[in-house]
Structures are given as C-alpha cells and as structure tokens.
Amino acid sequence: VGLKPGQEILVQITRDSIGRKGPALTGRISLPGRYLVLTPNSERSGVSRRIGQGSERDRMRKLLADLAVPEGMGIIVRTAGESQPVALLKADLQHLLAEWAALTAKAAEPGVPGVLRGESDVAERCVRDIMPADVSRVIVDDARMADRIRHLIDVWYPQTLPQDAV
C-alpha cells in the first residue's frame, strides 16, 4: 500500500518459518512493555479485551487520555496494566518510547537492513511478564544474568527492589 520498489521499511516477524514456509512478517510493529504495548505508526489506542467490562475498563480508557502518546503512535493497555497507577503506566510508556527511538536510530545507520532487535530473552520475558511486583528476592546462579535481571528490574520496577536483592 503506497510502497515503491527499493523502498526500505521496518517489519516485524510474527511467526518463524515452518518447513518450506517462510516467516510471516508484518509492517505493524508492536513493542511490548510491562503494562503497555506500543504500536508505532498506528494512532489507535485501547484496552486489552481480557480486562473485563465495568469500572476498571472505563478507568483504563480514561487513563489513556492522560498518557502523552506522541502523534502517529498508539498504545494498548495489557492485562498486567489493570489496576496499576498512572505513574507506572507513564514510566512504561517512556521506556517503550526510548526503545522505539533506539530502534529507529539503528535502522537509519548505514549497512542496515538487518535485525534491529531480537526476540526477548528468557530473563526479559520472566521479569516483564511473569514476575509479580511484590517479589522481594530473586536468586540467580550466573553473574551476567544477575546483572541483566538487575537492569530489567530497574526498567520495569524502579521503586521495588533494593540492589542487593538479586
């Protein structure tokens, strides 16, 4: 839709290749955060369907208006965002905007095309999607992984854990 031969675009792999079928791609980029999903190049914002009907869904919709989403971008409140204060949602949005800025800067570098961002590693998915906010200690048997987890906790739970808890 409106593409010209030789034009470079950013795409996201939505499914790896299977057998003889190649990977599935989309131009609809989405970056997941702890509580939000950033959808650059889409001005639609909304609330996860899993957040049921009622007052909490209405509250989430109202919060969307309070978030400073740049023009040309949209956000989706993830299920984990339910009942979260607006300050945490704003912090998550700022992290996602910084991640998008880094991706677009990398894409503008000479020598691209290439992979700009790989799949989230196990540590990132666990801290972002599984670890509850009230966890008091994380035990890790690898120093490099512990540093990675500390960094992720600083990003998604800046006020939660003391530095010696990992």
PDB file of C-alpha atoms in Angstrom, residues 74-161:
ATOM      1  CA  GLY A  74      -0.877   4.080  19.709  1.00  0.00           C
ATOM      2  CA  ILE A  75      -0.820   2.049  22.891  1.00  0.00           C
ATOM      3  CA  ILE A  76      -2.692  -0.916  24.247  1.00  0.00           C
ATOM      4  CA  VAL A  77      -3.085  -1.444  27.985  1.00  0.00           C
ATOM      5  CA  ARG A  78      -2.049  -5.041  28.674  1.00  0.00           C
ATOM      6  CA  THR A  79      -3.843  -7.218  31.202  1.00  0.00           C
ATOM      7  CA  ALA A  80      -0.937  -6.633  33.620  1.00  0.00           C
ATOM      8  CA  GLY A  81      -1.798  -2.913  33.470  1.00  0.00           C
ATOM      9  CA  GLU A  82      -5.142  -3.499  35.111  1.00  0.00           C
ATOM     10  CA  SER A  83      -5.407  -1.683  38.482  1.00  0.00           C
ATOM     11  CA  GLN A  84      -1.966  -0.099  38.055  1.00  0.00           C
ATOM     12  CA  PRO A  85      -1.426   3.568  38.943  1.00  0.00           C
ATOM     13  CA  VAL A  86      -0.945   6.033  36.114  1.00  0.00           C
ATOM     14  CA  ALA A  87       2.664   6.694  37.229  1.00  0.00           C
ATOM     15  CA  LEU A  88       3.681   3.116  36.388  1.00  0.00           C
ATOM     16  CA  LEU A  89       1.904   3.280  33.039  1.00  0.00           C
ATOM     17  CA  LYS A  90       3.683   6.550  32.221  1.00  0.00           C
ATOM     18  CA  ALA A  91       7.061   5.068  33.164  1.00  0.00           C
ATOM     19  CA  ASP A  92       6.376   2.039  30.970  1.00  0.00           C
ATOM     20  CA  LEU A  93       5.404   4.320  28.076  1.00  0.00           C
ATOM     21  CA  GLN A  94       8.631   6.333  28.451  1.00  0.00           C
ATOM     22  CA  HIS A  95      10.672   3.126  28.373  1.00  0.00           C
ATOM     23  CA  LEU A  96       8.868   1.954  25.222  1.00  0.00           C
ATOM     24  CA  LEU A  97       9.337   5.332  23.506  1.00  0.00           C
ATOM     25  CA  ALA A  98      13.064   5.210  24.286  1.00  0.00           C
ATOM     26  CA  GLU A  99      13.227   1.668  22.895  1.00  0.00           C
ATOM     27  CA  TRP A 100      11.444   2.805  19.697  1.00  0.00           C
ATOM     28  CA  ALA A 101      13.815   5.771  19.340  1.00  0.00           C
ATOM     29  CA  ALA A 102      16.806   3.429  19.647  1.00  0.00           C
ATOM     30  CA  LEU A 103      15.330   1.067  17.033  1.00  0.00           C
ATOM     31  CA  THR A 104      14.650   3.829  14.525  1.00  0.00           C
ATOM     32  CA  ALA A 105      18.116   5.310  15.087  1.00  0.00           C
ATOM     33  CA  LYS A 106      19.681   1.904  14.477  1.00  0.00           C
ATOM     34  CA  ALA A 107      17.562   1.471  11.334  1.00  0.00           C
ATOM     35  CA  ALA A 108      18.906   4.759   9.982  1.00  0.00           C
ATOM     36  CA  GLU A 109      22.527   3.633  10.320  1.00  0.00           C
ATOM     37  CA  PRO A 110      24.455   2.695   7.190  1.00  0.00           C
ATOM     38  CA  GLY A 111      24.602  -1.015   6.496  1.00  0.00           C
ATOM     39  CA  VAL A 112      21.056  -1.765   7.583  1.00  0.00           C
ATOM     40  CA  PRO A 113      18.961  -3.882   6.530  1.00  0.00           C
ATOM     41  CA  GLY A 114      19.411  -6.376   9.251  1.00  0.00           C
ATOM     42  CA  VAL A 115      17.978  -7.494  12.545  1.00  0.00           C
ATOM     43  CA  LEU A 116      17.389  -4.447  14.726  1.00  0.00           C
ATOM     44  CA  ARG A 117      16.044  -6.266  17.760  1.00  0.00           C
ATOM     45  CA  GLY A 118      15.910  -9.946  18.545  1.00  0.00           C
ATOM     46  CA  GLU A 119      13.307 -11.899  20.422  1.00  0.00           C
ATOM     47  CA  SER A 120      13.116 -11.083  24.110  1.00  0.00           C
ATOM     48  CA  ASP A 121      15.322 -13.418  26.115  1.00  0.00           C
ATOM     49  CA  VAL A 122      14.061 -15.617  28.950  1.00  0.00           C
ATOM     50  CA  ALA A 123      15.140 -13.119  31.615  1.00  0.00           C
ATOM     51  CA  GLU A 124      13.277 -10.261  29.929  1.00  0.00           C
ATOM     52  CA  ARG A 125      10.099 -12.268  29.438  1.00  0.00           C
ATOM     53  CA  CYS A 126      10.156 -13.519  33.032  1.00  0.00           C
ATOM     54  CA  VAL A 127      10.739 -10.098  34.595  1.00  0.00           C
ATOM     55  CA  ARG A 128       8.332  -8.327  32.240  1.00  0.00           C
ATOM     56  CA  ASP A 129       5.507 -10.861  32.020  1.00  0.00           C
ATOM     57  CA  ILE A 130       5.679 -13.248  34.967  1.00  0.00           C
ATOM     58  CA  MET A 131       7.430 -11.749  37.995  1.00  0.00           C
ATOM     59  CA  PRO A 132       4.973 -10.128  40.400  1.00  0.00           C
ATOM     60  CA  ALA A 133       5.728  -6.558  41.514  1.00  0.00           C
ATOM     61  CA  ASP A 134       5.836  -7.562  45.172  1.00  0.00           C
ATOM     62  CA  VAL A 135       8.648 -10.128  44.848  1.00  0.00           C
ATOM     63  CA  SER A 136      11.313  -9.491  47.497  1.00  0.00           C
ATOM     64  CA  ARG A 137      14.235 -11.572  46.229  1.00  0.00           C
ATOM     65  CA  VAL A 138      15.458 -13.179  43.015  1.00  0.00           C
ATOM     66  CA  ILE A 139      18.077 -15.928  43.143  1.00  0.00           C
ATOM     67  CA  VAL A 140      20.279 -16.277  40.060  1.00  0.00           C
ATOM     68  CA  ASP A 141      23.313 -18.556  39.698  1.00  0.00           C
ATOM     69  CA  ASP A 142      25.033 -16.571  36.923  1.00  0.00           C
ATOM     70  CA  ALA A 143      26.671 -13.151  37.437  1.00  0.00           C
ATOM     71  CA  ARG A 144      25.954 -11.903  33.893  1.00  0.00           C
ATOM     72  CA  MET A 145      22.300 -12.972  34.135  1.00  0.00           C
ATOM     73  CA  ALA A 146      22.032 -11.308  37.562  1.00  0.00           C
ATOM     74  CA  ASP A 147      23.288  -8.036  36.014  1.00  0.00           C
ATOM     75  CA  ARG A 148      20.758  -8.396  33.195  1.00  0.00           C
ATOM     76  CA  ILE A 149      17.924  -9.013  35.664  1.00  0.00           C
ATOM     77  CA  ARG A 150      19.022  -6.018  37.812  1.00  0.00           C
ATOM     78  CA  HIS A 151      18.851  -3.829  34.717  1.00  0.00           C
ATOM     79  CA  LEU A 152      15.390  -5.138  33.800  1.00  0.00           C
ATOM     80  CA  ILE A 153      14.139  -4.595  37.330  1.00  0.00           C
ATOM     81  CA  ASP A 154      15.444  -1.009  37.177  1.00  0.00           C
ATOM     82  CA  VAL A 155      13.463  -0.527  33.969  1.00  0.00           C
ATOM     83  CA  TRP A 156      10.154  -2.109  34.986  1.00  0.00           C
ATOM     84  CA  TYR A 157      10.219  -1.896  38.795  1.00  0.00           C
ATOM     85  CA  PRO A 158      12.415   1.123  39.605  1.00  0.00           C
ATOM     86  CA  GLN A 159      10.950   1.622  43.084  1.00  0.00           C
ATOM     87  CA  THR A 160      10.567  -2.037  44.027  1.00  0.00           C
ATOM     88  CA  LEU A 161      13.791  -3.880  44.805  1.00  0.00           C
TER      89      LEU A 161
END
